[in-house]
Every structure is written in structure tokens, then in C-alpha cells.
Amino acid sequence: MPEKFFLQTQKQFKKIAKFLNLESEIIQQLKEPQRILKFQIPVRMDNGKIKVFFGFRSQHNNSLGPYKGGIRYHPNVSEDGIKALSMLMTWKCSLVGLPFGGGKGGVIINPLELSKNELERLSRGYVNKVFPLIGPDIDIPAPDVNTNAQIMAWMDDEYSKLKGKDLPAAFTGKPLEMWGIKGREEATGYGGVIILEKLSKIFDLKPEKTTLVIQGFGNVGYYFARFAFKKGFKIIAISEAEGGIYVSKGLNPEKTLKCKEVKGKIAGCYCAGSVCDTSFGEKITNKELLQMPVDVLVPAAVENVITKENAPKIKAKYIIEMANGPVTPEALSILNKRKVLSVPDILANAGGVVVSYFEWLQSKEKKKWKKRKVLEELSAILGKAFDKVRDLSQREKISLRKAAYFIAINKVAKAIK
Ligand code: NAD
């Protein structure tokens, strides 16, 4: 799967490069990361023994500015998967006009198997291996799947120690006390809802009559659900890795999260209004969720969930790609033919990196931003990027994805030249 993900991401780039008529020397430089670090992280475990973990940092391209991208801790982390995600970061930062290039990192680990102390030693060990090649103006990591503000705090502390001075702009997604920014936690989901509102305006979707299903109920899925619910949209199903729930009259995400915290999973949390009751809903699988008759489908979990096998069965009219790479290229051609409109990941989920940029600025200037300012500036940047993509797609009669990649790749290619 990860190798396939990289090949797909590369294929997508090559398709646009051909369309843009890019010179072969530019294609050579962009089809692979500029640098990929692959290293061992020996960690002393609580039982006194050393265990060796494997880490990666992929630096795809820095023509527009320092590399930027998260570090994920997951058993499925692989070199190819990290390479693909770093390439997507280059396009994403370019599309929304940030002065950053693309990077990504990861460690092959199930973090649930480590104690807090072991996790801290692993995180500090990661920084020890990459520290000469990262920094506020070189490569700025952030949290990703299974990493969080605490891990960024350990990492930034380790980096600052190695450099002999406090450098909070070396990482983003940090706790507020370490120059973290208000609004970062909800930024990606919030940004997705800005896109949802844009679609609503264009296609005259009335929130109370518009149904949504959301795959993934982690950081992105939850906040997307929460803000969409606040705007009056009707969320009829959500899911997590173990499966999902369906509530025909619409569910309340905050109640569902509270219920999940008690039960440990969302199965059985059928919460409508302010009440959770089993008679409100039914269990559904992730497969069923993707194929439900609904207005908007929001994949917010993992890559490659909409494939050529299930694309013919998707009944949603609109897809907002909140996960990275949730739709395969083959699935996309099927969806395009079926006139299902899909908002590409590099636009839909860019809210997180935009607010990371604000955090980077704040950490450099040591001047705190108010949350209102964060969310207003985020809306302005994402709204403008959406309009540009939509205008180009209308003008050239191409998909939103093609238009987004066209704008993003063109800008990076010009910078290289
Ligand atoms: P997370 O770990 O907080 O949540 C992931 C959710 O997906 C969980 O609910 C999990 O149970 C569910 N899930 C995992 N595997 C699944 C599967 N096979 N089928 C269905 N559900 C599954 O992660 P997150 O931060 O919410 O990130 C989700 C996606 O969004 C990832 O693709 C990530 O790269 C992307 N993304 C995240 C951010 C961010 O700011 N967090 C920004 C941009 C993109």
C-alpha cells in the first residue's frame, strides 16, 4: 500500500508536469525528494533493555522556503509513504501561498506500546538523529498521526538544548506555553468547513437540508463534524477504524465524542440533540459509510479509501478530501465521469499548515496571536485559494484537483527556474 501510494502521487505529478509542459530537468528534481534520511533510533526501554526503532525524514523540495511537514508514529510508516506525503506537502504549501517547501517524517512504531518515558526518549532520540538538517529556516516538523503537542514540546526542548539556545520556531504544533498557537488543534477541520461553505454558496446547499457522512473521528474528523454541526449541517454518519454509526435524524458530534470517551469507541454512541439513545441509530461499517446516499462525503481518516472498486458505488454528490490521498487516481477518473465533485486534499486540508505558518511567525517574533485573528486569517487564505482553483477549473473546464495541482506545481517549477 505505501509503495503504491508513492507511485500514485508521483504519477499524479507527472501527469500535471506533462500538461504544464515542464522541462525534464524540473521533472527530475520534483519527482523524488531532494533528501531522504533513514535512521535507527535506539531507545532504552523501562526494563533497561535497548530497543531499536526506525525513523525517516523526507525533504521533498525547498524552492519556496524551508521544508514543512509532520512527523507520524505508526506501525505502517514506510519510506515510500513518507516520500509521498512530503511531496503532497510541497504542493499544499505552494497552493495556499506559504513560504514553505514540503517535508514529512515518521517512525515505525505503535505508540500505544510505549510508556510515557519511553515515548519521550524516542522523541528526543528522533531529534538527535535529524538535528543538523532541521531548524527554523531549514525544516520545521509538526505533529501528524499519533503525535501531539507534548511530543513537539520534547522535540523542541531537545533541539534547543543541542543548539544551545531557545528556538521555538523549530517546531510547530507545540503547547501554548511554548509558543504554540491558539486555534491550531481545530485548524484543519475548521478549514474543511470553510470549503464546505464555499460549495454551499456555489451550489445553493441549505445546511439544514444537506446531509454529511464523515469517515474518521480523530483530530480532523471531529473538528470538521463539530464546525459543520454548528453551521447547521446534518451529519448522519461517522466512523473510526473499528466501524461507525448511522443516525438518520442527524447526530451531535460533541455528545458523540463525550460518549466515545466513556465507552472507548463510537459504536453504540447514537447521539441526537443532547441525548444518546440506542434507538436513534444503527451500526455501519466503513465500507457502508462510503457508499451511503448522502450529499457530502468527507473522508478524514487514511489514504486510498476510495478506489476503482467502490468509486462506481459512491452516491455522494460532493467529496471533501480531508485525509491525505483518500481518493486513488483511478477512482478519481470514475468520479469525474460520474460528475461527483471532489475537492482535493491539498486544498481541503490545508488549514493545519496555514495555522502552523502563523505559529512559526509567532514563535519567531515572540508576539502572541489572538484566536480570532488566527481563524479570520485562515478563512481569508483558504477562501482565496479555493476561488483561484475554482476559477481555473471553470475557465479551463478541468477538475478542481487538476486546477489545484496545476497552480501549485507551476509555482514550484517557476521558483526552481
Ligand atoms: P487521528 O489519528 O487524530 O485520527 C484518525 C481517525 O481515523 C481515527 O478516528 C481513526 O480511528 C480513524 N481511522 C484510522 N484508520 C481507519 C480506517 N482504516 N478506516 C476508517 N477510519 C480509520 O488523525 P488526524 O490528525 O485526524 O488525521 C486524519 C487524516 O488527515 C490523515 O490522513 C492526516 O494525514 C490528514 N491530515 C491531518 C492534519 C492535521 O492537522 N491533523 C492536517 C492535514 C491532513
mmCIF file with all atom_site columns, C-alpha atoms in Angstrom, residues 118-270:
data_model
loop_
_atom_site.group_PDB
_atom_site.id
_atom_site.type_symbol
_atom_site.label_atom_id
_atom_site.label_alt_id
_atom_site.label_comp_id
_atom_site.label_asym_id
_atom_site.label_entity_id
_atom_site.label_seq_id
_atom_site.pdbx_PDB_ins_code
_atom_site.Cartn_x
_atom_site.Cartn_y
_atom_site.Cartn_z
_atom_site.occupancy
_atom_site.B_iso_or_equiv
_atom_site.pdbx_formal_charge
_atom_site.auth_seq_id
_atom_site.auth_comp_id
_atom_site.auth_asym_id
_atom_site.auth_atom_id
_atom_site.pdbx_PDB_model_num
ATOM 1   C CA . GLU A 1 118 ? 9.840   5.601  26.561 1.00 0.00 ? 118 GLU A CA 1
ATOM 2   C CA . LEU A 1 119 ? 7.878   7.856  24.211 1.00 0.00 ? 119 LEU A CA 1
ATOM 3   C CA . GLU A 1 120 ? 9.855   10.867 25.454 1.00 0.00 ? 120 GLU A CA 1
ATOM 4   C CA . ARG A 1 121 ? 13.183  9.069  24.928 1.00 0.00 ? 121 ARG A CA 1
ATOM 5   C CA . LEU A 1 122 ? 12.085  8.017  21.411 1.00 0.00 ? 122 LEU A CA 1
ATOM 6   C CA . SER A 1 123 ? 11.049  11.588 20.517 1.00 0.00 ? 123 SER A CA 1
ATOM 7   C CA . ARG A 1 124 ? 14.292  13.080 21.823 1.00 0.00 ? 124 ARG A CA 1
ATOM 8   C CA . GLY A 1 125 ? 16.180  10.291 20.010 1.00 0.00 ? 125 GLY A CA 1
ATOM 9   C CA . TYR A 1 126 ? 14.467  11.249 16.736 1.00 0.00 ? 126 TYR A CA 1
ATOM 10  C CA . VAL A 1 127 ? 15.702  14.842 17.092 1.00 0.00 ? 127 VAL A CA 1
ATOM 11  C CA . ASN A 1 128 ? 19.229  13.662 17.915 1.00 0.00 ? 128 ASN A CA 1
ATOM 12  C CA . LYS A 1 129 ? 19.335  11.919 14.546 1.00 0.00 ? 129 LYS A CA 1
ATOM 13  C CA . VAL A 1 130 ? 17.975  14.745 12.393 1.00 0.00 ? 130 VAL A CA 1
ATOM 14  C CA . PHE A 1 131 ? 19.044  17.903 14.236 1.00 0.00 ? 131 PHE A CA 1
ATOM 15  C CA . PRO A 1 132 ? 21.803  19.100 11.853 1.00 0.00 ? 132 PRO A CA 1
ATOM 16  C CA . LEU A 1 133 ? 19.283  19.032 9.000  1.00 0.00 ? 133 LEU A CA 1
ATOM 17  C CA . ILE A 1 134 ? 16.263  20.666 10.629 1.00 0.00 ? 134 ILE A CA 1
ATOM 18  C CA . GLY A 1 135 ? 15.691  24.126 12.150 1.00 0.00 ? 135 GLY A CA 1
ATOM 19  C CA . PRO A 1 136 ? 13.516  27.271 11.944 1.00 0.00 ? 136 PRO A CA 1
ATOM 20  C CA . ASP A 1 137 ? 14.857  28.181 8.495  1.00 0.00 ? 137 ASP A CA 1
ATOM 21  C CA . ILE A 1 138 ? 15.720  24.676 7.249  1.00 0.00 ? 138 ILE A CA 1
ATOM 22  C CA . ASP A 1 139 ? 12.971  22.161 8.044  1.00 0.00 ? 139 ASP A CA 1
ATOM 23  C CA . ILE A 1 140 ? 10.158  22.680 10.559 1.00 0.00 ? 140 ILE A CA 1
ATOM 24  C CA . PRO A 1 141 ? 8.402   19.499 11.738 1.00 0.00 ? 141 PRO A CA 1
ATOM 25  C CA . ALA A 1 142 ? 4.922   19.370 13.299 1.00 0.00 ? 142 ALA A CA 1
ATOM 26  C CA . PRO A 1 143 ? 2.548   16.738 14.732 1.00 0.00 ? 143 PRO A CA 1
ATOM 27  C CA . ASP A 1 144 ? 0.836   14.226 12.470 1.00 0.00 ? 144 ASP A CA 1
ATOM 28  C CA . VAL A 1 145 ? -0.926  10.902 13.056 1.00 0.00 ? 145 VAL A CA 1
ATOM 29  C CA . ASN A 1 146 ? -0.299  9.753  16.672 1.00 0.00 ? 146 ASN A CA 1
ATOM 30  C CA . THR A 1 147 ? 1.992   12.666 17.583 1.00 0.00 ? 147 THR A CA 1
ATOM 31  C CA . ASN A 1 148 ? 0.858   15.702 19.565 1.00 0.00 ? 148 ASN A CA 1
ATOM 32  C CA . ALA A 1 149 ? 1.800   18.935 21.352 1.00 0.00 ? 149 ALA A CA 1
ATOM 33  C CA . GLN A 1 150 ? 3.580   17.049 24.187 1.00 0.00 ? 150 GLN A CA 1
ATOM 34  C CA . ILE A 1 151 ? 5.803   15.234 21.688 1.00 0.00 ? 151 ILE A CA 1
ATOM 35  C CA . MET A 1 152 ? 6.586   18.539 19.927 1.00 0.00 ? 152 MET A CA 1
ATOM 36  C CA . ALA A 1 153 ? 7.486   20.039 23.327 1.00 0.00 ? 153 ALA A CA 1
ATOM 37  C CA . TRP A 1 154 ? 10.024  17.245 23.971 1.00 0.00 ? 154 TRP A CA 1
ATOM 38  C CA . MET A 1 155 ? 11.388  17.572 20.455 1.00 0.00 ? 155 MET A CA 1
ATOM 39  C CA . ASP A 1 156 ? 11.748  21.360 20.571 1.00 0.00 ? 156 ASP A CA 1
ATOM 40  C CA . ASP A 1 157 ? 13.346  21.155 24.003 1.00 0.00 ? 157 ASP A CA 1
ATOM 41  C CA . GLU A 1 158 ? 15.879  18.605 22.702 1.00 0.00 ? 158 GLU A CA 1
ATOM 42  C CA . TYR A 1 159 ? 16.590  20.689 19.609 1.00 0.00 ? 159 TYR A CA 1
ATOM 43  C CA . SER A 1 160 ? 17.093  23.865 21.679 1.00 0.00 ? 160 SER A CA 1
ATOM 44  C CA . LYS A 1 161 ? 19.449  22.001 24.038 1.00 0.00 ? 161 LYS A CA 1
ATOM 45  C CA . LEU A 1 162 ? 21.542  20.722 21.128 1.00 0.00 ? 162 LEU A CA 1
ATOM 46  C CA . LYS A 1 163 ? 21.710  24.218 19.636 1.00 0.00 ? 163 LYS A CA 1
ATOM 47  C CA . GLY A 1 164 ? 22.402  25.880 22.986 1.00 0.00 ? 164 GLY A CA 1
ATOM 48  C CA . LYS A 1 165 ? 19.551  28.393 22.688 1.00 0.00 ? 165 LYS A CA 1
ATOM 49  C CA . ASP A 1 166 ? 15.776  28.513 22.851 1.00 0.00 ? 166 ASP A CA 1
ATOM 50  C CA . LEU A 1 167 ? 14.419  28.021 19.314 1.00 0.00 ? 167 LEU A CA 1
ATOM 51  C CA . PRO A 1 168 ? 10.626  27.699 19.452 1.00 0.00 ? 168 PRO A CA 1
ATOM 52  C CA . ALA A 1 169 ? 10.268  28.281 15.684 1.00 0.00 ? 169 ALA A CA 1
ATOM 53  C CA . ALA A 1 170 ? 11.992  24.936 15.006 1.00 0.00 ? 170 ALA A CA 1
ATOM 54  C CA . PHE A 1 171 ? 8.701   23.034 15.555 1.00 0.00 ? 171 PHE A CA 1
ATOM 55  C CA . THR A 1 172 ? 5.019   23.872 15.299 1.00 0.00 ? 172 THR A CA 1
ATOM 56  C CA . GLY A 1 173 ? 2.013   22.296 16.993 1.00 0.00 ? 173 GLY A CA 1
ATOM 57  C CA . LYS A 1 174 ? 3.612   22.968 20.385 1.00 0.00 ? 174 LYS A CA 1
ATOM 58  C CA . PRO A 1 175 ? 1.780   23.604 23.681 1.00 0.00 ? 175 PRO A CA 1
ATOM 59  C CA . LEU A 1 176 ? 0.577   27.207 24.197 1.00 0.00 ? 176 LEU A CA 1
ATOM 60  C CA . GLU A 1 177 ? 3.214   27.691 26.922 1.00 0.00 ? 177 GLU A CA 1
ATOM 61  C CA . MET A 1 178 ? 5.974   27.007 24.368 1.00 0.00 ? 178 MET A CA 1
ATOM 62  C CA . TRP A 1 179 ? 4.764   29.476 21.720 1.00 0.00 ? 179 TRP A CA 1
ATOM 63  C CA . GLY A 1 180 ? 2.085   27.132 20.429 1.00 0.00 ? 180 GLY A CA 1
ATOM 64  C CA . ILE A 1 181 ? -0.826  28.978 18.816 1.00 0.00 ? 181 ILE A CA 1
ATOM 65  C CA . LYS A 1 182 ? -4.496  29.136 19.730 1.00 0.00 ? 182 LYS A CA 1
ATOM 66  C CA . GLY A 1 183 ? -6.633  27.521 17.047 1.00 0.00 ? 183 GLY A CA 1
ATOM 67  C CA . ARG A 1 184 ? -4.048  25.005 15.722 1.00 0.00 ? 184 ARG A CA 1
ATOM 68  C CA . GLU A 1 185 ? -5.887  21.997 17.123 1.00 0.00 ? 185 GLU A CA 1
ATOM 69  C CA . GLU A 1 186 ? -9.095  22.771 15.256 1.00 0.00 ? 186 GLU A CA 1
ATOM 70  C CA . ALA A 1 187 ? -7.482  24.425 12.203 1.00 0.00 ? 187 ALA A CA 1
ATOM 71  C CA . THR A 1 188 ? -7.677  21.540 9.711  1.00 0.00 ? 188 THR A CA 1
ATOM 72  C CA . GLY A 1 189 ? -11.309 20.684 10.463 1.00 0.00 ? 189 GLY A CA 1
ATOM 73  C CA . TYR A 1 190 ? -12.233 24.379 10.548 1.00 0.00 ? 190 TYR A CA 1
ATOM 74  C CA . GLY A 1 191 ? -10.576 24.878 7.171  1.00 0.00 ? 191 GLY A CA 1
ATOM 75  C CA . GLY A 1 192 ? -12.569 21.975 5.730  1.00 0.00 ? 192 GLY A CA 1
ATOM 76  C CA . VAL A 1 193 ? -15.789 23.648 6.801  1.00 0.00 ? 193 VAL A CA 1
ATOM 77  C CA . ILE A 1 194 ? -14.708 26.882 5.056  1.00 0.00 ? 194 ILE A CA 1
ATOM 78  C CA . ILE A 1 195 ? -14.554 24.752 1.884  1.00 0.00 ? 195 ILE A CA 1
ATOM 79  C CA . LEU A 1 196 ? -17.959 23.222 2.693  1.00 0.00 ? 196 LEU A CA 1
ATOM 80  C CA . GLU A 1 197 ? -19.422 26.724 2.965  1.00 0.00 ? 197 GLU A CA 1
ATOM 81  C CA . LYS A 1 198 ? -17.862 27.701 -0.356 1.00 0.00 ? 198 LYS A CA 1
ATOM 82  C CA . LEU A 1 199 ? -19.529 24.684 -2.007 1.00 0.00 ? 199 LEU A CA 1
ATOM 83  C CA . SER A 1 200 ? -22.811 25.540 -0.307 1.00 0.00 ? 200 SER A CA 1
ATOM 84  C CA . LYS A 1 201 ? -22.737 29.046 -1.761 1.00 0.00 ? 201 LYS A CA 1
ATOM 85  C CA . ILE A 1 202 ? -21.928 27.888 -5.289 1.00 0.00 ? 202 ILE A CA 1
ATOM 86  C CA . PHE A 1 203 ? -24.398 25.003 -5.387 1.00 0.00 ? 203 PHE A CA 1
ATOM 87  C CA . ASP A 1 204 ? -27.029 26.590 -3.158 1.00 0.00 ? 204 ASP A CA 1
ATOM 88  C CA . LEU A 1 205 ? -26.895 23.884 -0.484 1.00 0.00 ? 205 LEU A CA 1
ATOM 89  C CA . LYS A 1 206 ? -29.050 24.757 2.519  1.00 0.00 ? 206 LYS A CA 1
ATOM 90  C CA . PRO A 1 207 ? -27.250 23.434 5.645  1.00 0.00 ? 207 PRO A CA 1
ATOM 91  C CA . GLU A 1 208 ? -30.378 22.000 7.285  1.00 0.00 ? 208 GLU A CA 1
ATOM 92  C CA . LYS A 1 209 ? -31.196 20.076 4.105  1.00 0.00 ? 209 LYS A CA 1
ATOM 93  C CA . THR A 1 210 ? -27.618 18.967 3.390  1.00 0.00 ? 210 THR A CA 1
ATOM 94  C CA . THR A 1 211 ? -26.549 15.561 4.695  1.00 0.00 ? 211 THR A CA 1
ATOM 95  C CA . LEU A 1 212 ? -22.944 14.662 5.505  1.00 0.00 ? 212 LEU A CA 1
ATOM 96  C CA . VAL A 1 213 ? -21.056 11.477 6.384  1.00 0.00 ? 213 VAL A CA 1
ATOM 97  C CA . ILE A 1 214 ? -17.563 11.631 7.868  1.00 0.00 ? 214 ILE A CA 1
ATOM 98  C CA . GLN A 1 215 ? -15.009 8.815  7.904  1.00 0.00 ? 215 GLN A CA 1
ATOM 99  C CA . GLY A 1 216 ? -12.511 9.244  10.775 1.00 0.00 ? 216 GLY A CA 1
ATOM 100 C CA . PHE A 1 217 ? -13.279 10.794 14.145 1.00 0.00 ? 217 PHE A CA 1
ATOM 101 C CA . GLY A 1 218 ? -9.803  11.926 15.183 1.00 0.00 ? 218 GLY A CA 1
ATOM 102 C CA . ASN A 1 219 ? -8.482  15.479 15.151 1.00 0.00 ? 219 ASN A CA 1
ATOM 103 C CA . VAL A 1 220 ? -9.621  16.283 11.611 1.00 0.00 ? 220 VAL A CA 1
ATOM 104 C CA . GLY A 1 221 ? -12.913 14.347 11.506 1.00 0.00 ? 221 GLY A CA 1
ATOM 105 C CA . TYR A 1 222 ? -14.070 15.529 14.908 1.00 0.00 ? 222 TYR A CA 1
ATOM 106 C CA . TYR A 1 223 ? -13.441 19.241 14.365 1.00 0.00 ? 223 TYR A CA 1
ATOM 107 C CA . PHE A 1 224 ? -14.884 19.087 10.858 1.00 0.00 ? 224 PHE A CA 1
ATOM 108 C CA . ALA A 1 225 ? -18.005 17.487 12.329 1.00 0.00 ? 225 ALA A CA 1
ATOM 109 C CA . ARG A 1 226 ? -18.169 19.999 15.170 1.00 0.00 ? 226 ARG A CA 1
ATOM 110 C CA . PHE A 1 227 ? -17.954 23.106 12.976 1.00 0.00 ? 227 PHE A CA 1
ATOM 111 C CA . ALA A 1 228 ? -20.277 21.676 10.294 1.00 0.00 ? 228 ALA A CA 1
ATOM 112 C CA . PHE A 1 229 ? -22.816 20.837 13.020 1.00 0.00 ? 229 PHE A CA 1
ATOM 113 C CA . LYS A 1 230 ? -22.533 24.391 14.409 1.00 0.00 ? 230 LYS A CA 1
ATOM 114 C CA . LYS A 1 231 ? -23.312 25.748 10.935 1.00 0.00 ? 231 LYS A CA 1
ATOM 115 C CA . GLY A 1 232 ? -26.463 23.607 10.870 1.00 0.00 ? 232 GLY A CA 1
ATOM 116 C CA . PHE A 1 233 ? -25.382 20.792 8.512  1.00 0.00 ? 233 PHE A CA 1
ATOM 117 C CA . LYS A 1 234 ? -26.918 17.371 9.147  1.00 0.00 ? 234 LYS A CA 1
ATOM 118 C CA . ILE A 1 235 ? -24.282 14.749 9.950  1.00 0.00 ? 235 ILE A CA 1
ATOM 119 C CA . ILE A 1 236 ? -25.936 11.360 9.568  1.00 0.00 ? 236 ILE A CA 1
ATOM 120 C CA . ALA A 1 237 ? -22.951 9.031  9.968  1.00 0.00 ? 237 ALA A CA 1
ATOM 121 C CA . ILE A 1 238 ? -19.426 8.981  11.349 1.00 0.00 ? 238 ILE A CA 1
ATOM 122 C CA . SER A 1 239 ? -16.860 6.232  11.726 1.00 0.00 ? 239 SER A CA 1
ATOM 123 C CA . GLU A 1 240 ? -13.474 5.333  13.140 1.00 0.00 ? 240 GLU A CA 1
ATOM 124 C CA . ALA A 1 241 ? -11.127 2.430  12.372 1.00 0.00 ? 241 ALA A CA 1
ATOM 125 C CA . GLU A 1 242 ? -13.348 -0.092 14.182 1.00 0.00 ? 242 GLU A CA 1
ATOM 126 C CA . GLY A 1 243 ? -16.554 0.959  12.376 1.00 0.00 ? 243 GLY A CA 1
ATOM 127 C CA . GLY A 1 244 ? -19.222 3.620  12.505 1.00 0.00 ? 244 GLY A CA 1
ATOM 128 C CA . ILE A 1 245 ? -22.734 4.682  13.401 1.00 0.00 ? 245 ILE A CA 1
ATOM 129 C CA . TYR A 1 246 ? -25.701 5.993  11.441 1.00 0.00 ? 246 TYR A CA 1
ATOM 130 C CA . VAL A 1 247 ? -28.337 8.329  12.901 1.00 0.00 ? 247 VAL A CA 1
ATOM 131 C CA . SER A 1 248 ? -30.946 9.222  10.267 1.00 0.00 ? 248 SER A CA 1
ATOM 132 C CA . LYS A 1 249 ? -32.150 12.369 12.026 1.00 0.00 ? 249 LYS A CA 1
ATOM 133 C CA . GLY A 1 250 ? -28.574 13.688 12.403 1.00 0.00 ? 250 GLY A CA 1
ATOM 134 C CA . LEU A 1 251 ? -26.058 13.280 15.211 1.00 0.00 ? 251 LEU A CA 1
ATOM 135 C CA . ASN A 1 252 ? -24.378 15.666 17.619 1.00 0.00 ? 252 ASN A CA 1
ATOM 136 C CA . PRO A 1 253 ? -20.553 15.381 17.348 1.00 0.00 ? 253 PRO A CA 1
ATOM 137 C CA . GLU A 1 254 ? -19.765 16.831 20.780 1.00 0.00 ? 254 GLU A CA 1
ATOM 138 C CA . LYS A 1 255 ? -22.163 14.433 22.500 1.00 0.00 ? 255 LYS A CA 1
ATOM 139 C CA . THR A 1 256 ? -20.787 11.573 20.422 1.00 0.00 ? 256 THR A CA 1
ATOM 140 C CA . LEU A 1 257 ? -17.214 12.408 21.469 1.00 0.00 ? 257 LEU A CA 1
ATOM 141 C CA . LYS A 1 258 ? -18.219 12.525 25.154 1.00 0.00 ? 258 LYS A CA 1
ATOM 142 C CA . CYS A 1 259 ? -19.967 9.165  24.765 1.00 0.00 ? 259 CYS A CA 1
ATOM 143 C CA . LYS A 1 260 ? -16.904 7.724  22.972 1.00 0.00 ? 260 LYS A CA 1
ATOM 144 C CA . GLU A 1 261 ? -14.669 8.885  25.812 1.00 0.00 ? 261 GLU A CA 1
ATOM 145 C CA . VAL A 1 262 ? -16.800 6.877  28.240 1.00 0.00 ? 262 VAL A CA 1
ATOM 146 C CA . LYS A 1 263 ? -17.282 3.773  26.060 1.00 0.00 ? 263 LYS A CA 1
ATOM 147 C CA . GLY A 1 264 ? -13.869 3.799  24.400 1.00 0.00 ? 264 GLY A CA 1
ATOM 148 C CA . LYS A 1 265 ? -15.379 3.636  20.906 1.00 0.00 ? 265 LYS A CA 1
ATOM 149 C CA . ILE A 1 266 ? -18.169 5.282  18.922 1.00 0.00 ? 266 ILE A CA 1
ATOM 150 C CA . ALA A 1 267 ? -20.085 2.055  18.319 1.00 0.00 ? 267 ALA A CA 1
ATOM 151 C CA . GLY A 1 268 ? -23.324 2.459  20.276 1.00 0.00 ? 268 GLY A CA 1
ATOM 152 C CA . CYS A 1 269 ? -22.993 6.266  20.634 1.00 0.00 ? 269 CYS A CA 1
ATOM 153 C CA . TYR A 1 270 ? -26.126 7.286  18.741 1.00 0.00 ? 270 TYR A CA 1
#
